[in-house]
Amino acid sequence: LEYMGQEVLEAFESKIGHHPFVLKNIRIFQSLEELIASHPLNRPKVIFTSSQHLDGGDARELFFRLSSEPKTLLWLVGVAPAGTLARQLLEDFVLNYCHGKDYRLQQYLKSALPDEELRAFYEKMQEQASEPAPPP
């Protein structure tokens, strides 16, 4: 705050809710469905994700959905590790000046297991956890 000027400092100290750290136009969504319900994907928006590698989760799913839109801009912050989708995009479009490319990627979908399968999975995990570890 000290570098922002006296006016900002006074606003921070006196006007609750009226300072540069109140981000009025920033919303946090807990799921992709919540984001889409609030802001349809065909409307302009800026999206920050916690997954910079685009290897899984909602960030990857959102990328799949938005990548077919010609006006979509992907802004990679930092250099992702080798072997990640973000690194592949960086190499293709930034370093190699590619203008368009088709990718064959795996997409993982969440699906609920039926009760019997879920119970069998947990029982197997408990059995594995209770078995003694083999000697080195």
mmCIF file of C-alpha atoms in Angstrom, residues 15-105:
data_model
loop_
_atom_site.group_PDB
_atom_site.id
_atom_site.type_symbol
_atom_site.label_atom_id
_atom_site.label_comp_id
_atom_site.label_asym_id
_atom_site.label_seq_id
_atom_site.Cartn_x
_atom_site.Cartn_y
_atom_site.Cartn_z
ATOM 1 C CA LYS A 15 -13.549 3.013 3.738
ATOM 2 C CA ILE A 16 -14.311 -0.608 4.454
ATOM 3 C CA GLY A 17 -14.778 -2.482 1.196
ATOM 4 C CA HIS A 18 -13.381 0.330 -0.998
ATOM 5 C CA HIS A 19 -9.726 -0.486 -1.539
ATOM 6 C CA PRO A 20 -7.638 -2.152 -4.253
ATOM 7 C CA PHE A 21 -7.779 -5.572 -2.612
ATOM 8 C CA VAL A 22 -11.558 -5.877 -2.913
ATOM 9 C CA LEU A 23 -12.031 -7.625 -6.234
ATOM 10 C CA LYS A 24 -15.666 -6.790 -7.029
ATOM 11 C CA ASN A 25 -15.708 -8.437 -10.444
ATOM 12 C CA ILE A 26 -13.893 -11.653 -9.468
ATOM 13 C CA ARG A 27 -15.988 -14.732 -8.710
ATOM 14 C CA ILE A 28 -14.749 -18.104 -7.523
ATOM 15 C CA PHE A 29 -16.585 -21.180 -8.783
ATOM 16 C CA GLN A 30 -16.344 -24.524 -7.059
ATOM 17 C CA SER A 31 -17.203 -26.549 -10.151
ATOM 18 C CA LEU A 32 -17.322 -26.302 -13.907
ATOM 19 C CA GLU A 33 -21.101 -26.699 -13.843
ATOM 20 C CA GLU A 34 -21.414 -23.700 -11.507
ATOM 21 C CA LEU A 35 -19.296 -21.580 -13.881
ATOM 22 C CA ILE A 36 -21.322 -22.592 -16.943
ATOM 23 C CA ALA A 37 -24.634 -21.966 -15.158
ATOM 24 C CA SER A 38 -23.521 -18.459 -14.208
ATOM 25 C CA HIS A 39 -21.634 -17.544 -17.400
ATOM 26 C CA PRO A 40 -22.330 -19.478 -20.616
ATOM 27 C CA LEU A 41 -19.159 -20.537 -22.402
ATOM 28 C CA ASN A 42 -19.957 -18.519 -25.539
ATOM 29 C CA ARG A 43 -19.877 -15.207 -23.622
ATOM 30 C CA PRO A 44 -16.635 -13.265 -23.028
ATOM 31 C CA LYS A 45 -14.806 -13.962 -19.777
ATOM 32 C CA VAL A 46 -11.368 -14.337 -18.265
ATOM 33 C CA ILE A 47 -10.746 -17.599 -16.445
ATOM 34 C CA PHE A 48 -7.891 -18.354 -14.062
ATOM 35 C CA THR A 49 -7.366 -21.961 -13.052
ATOM 36 C CA SER A 50 -5.304 -23.534 -10.327
ATOM 37 C CA SER A 51 -3.996 -26.193 -12.705
ATOM 38 C CA GLN A 52 -1.381 -24.606 -14.926
ATOM 39 C CA HIS A 53 -0.401 -27.885 -16.591
ATOM 40 C CA LEU A 54 -3.839 -28.718 -18.060
ATOM 41 C CA ASP A 55 -3.281 -32.348 -17.120
ATOM 42 C CA GLY A 56 -6.594 -33.027 -15.425
ATOM 43 C CA GLY A 57 -9.601 -31.739 -13.610
ATOM 44 C CA ASP A 58 -11.893 -28.889 -14.508
ATOM 45 C CA ALA A 59 -9.118 -26.822 -16.118
ATOM 46 C CA ARG A 60 -8.511 -29.519 -18.728
ATOM 47 C CA GLU A 61 -12.238 -30.058 -19.291
ATOM 48 C CA LEU A 62 -12.765 -26.315 -19.692
ATOM 49 C CA PHE A 63 -9.902 -26.168 -22.171
ATOM 50 C CA PHE A 64 -11.515 -28.971 -24.224
ATOM 51 C CA ARG A 65 -14.821 -27.121 -24.292
ATOM 52 C CA LEU A 66 -13.375 -23.707 -25.154
ATOM 53 C CA SER A 67 -10.666 -24.726 -27.604
ATOM 54 C CA SER A 68 -13.109 -25.069 -30.513
ATOM 55 C CA GLU A 69 -14.065 -21.384 -30.199
ATOM 56 C CA PRO A 70 -11.882 -19.342 -32.606
ATOM 57 C CA LYS A 71 -11.857 -16.311 -30.291
ATOM 58 C CA THR A 72 -10.522 -18.262 -27.312
ATOM 59 C CA LEU A 73 -7.161 -17.091 -26.013
ATOM 60 C CA LEU A 74 -5.096 -19.320 -23.751
ATOM 61 C CA TRP A 75 -2.575 -17.382 -21.704
ATOM 62 C CA LEU A 76 0.030 -19.656 -20.138
ATOM 63 C CA VAL A 77 1.712 -18.141 -17.102
ATOM 64 C CA GLY A 78 5.112 -19.728 -16.697
ATOM 65 C CA VAL A 79 6.617 -22.741 -18.422
ATOM 66 C CA ALA A 80 4.930 -26.039 -17.678
ATOM 67 C CA PRO A 81 6.994 -29.204 -17.198
ATOM 68 C CA ALA A 82 7.764 -31.410 -20.205
ATOM 69 C CA GLY A 83 5.116 -33.978 -20.997
ATOM 70 C CA THR A 84 2.140 -31.814 -20.026
ATOM 71 C CA LEU A 85 -0.530 -30.498 -22.355
ATOM 72 C CA ALA A 86 0.369 -26.907 -21.480
ATOM 73 C CA ARG A 87 3.998 -27.518 -22.443
ATOM 74 C CA GLN A 88 2.982 -29.142 -25.717
ATOM 75 C CA LEU A 89 0.789 -26.135 -26.570
ATOM 76 C CA LEU A 90 3.593 -23.749 -25.645
ATOM 77 C CA GLU A 91 6.084 -25.555 -27.856
ATOM 78 C CA ASP A 92 3.710 -25.868 -30.802
ATOM 79 C CA PHE A 93 2.127 -22.421 -30.878
ATOM 80 C CA VAL A 94 4.749 -20.157 -29.307
ATOM 81 C CA LEU A 95 8.100 -21.724 -30.039
ATOM 82 C CA ASN A 96 7.243 -23.338 -33.395
ATOM 83 C CA TYR A 97 4.757 -20.664 -34.587
ATOM 84 C CA CYS A 98 2.043 -23.187 -35.437
ATOM 85 C CA HIS A 99 -1.322 -21.663 -36.423
ATOM 86 C CA GLY A 100 -3.525 -24.684 -35.964
ATOM 87 C CA LYS A 101 -3.120 -28.287 -34.938
ATOM 88 C CA ASP A 102 -5.273 -31.276 -34.053
ATOM 89 C CA TYR A 103 -4.418 -33.220 -30.900
ATOM 90 C CA ARG A 104 -5.373 -36.699 -29.814
ATOM 91 C CA LEU A 105 -5.718 -36.523 -26.045
#
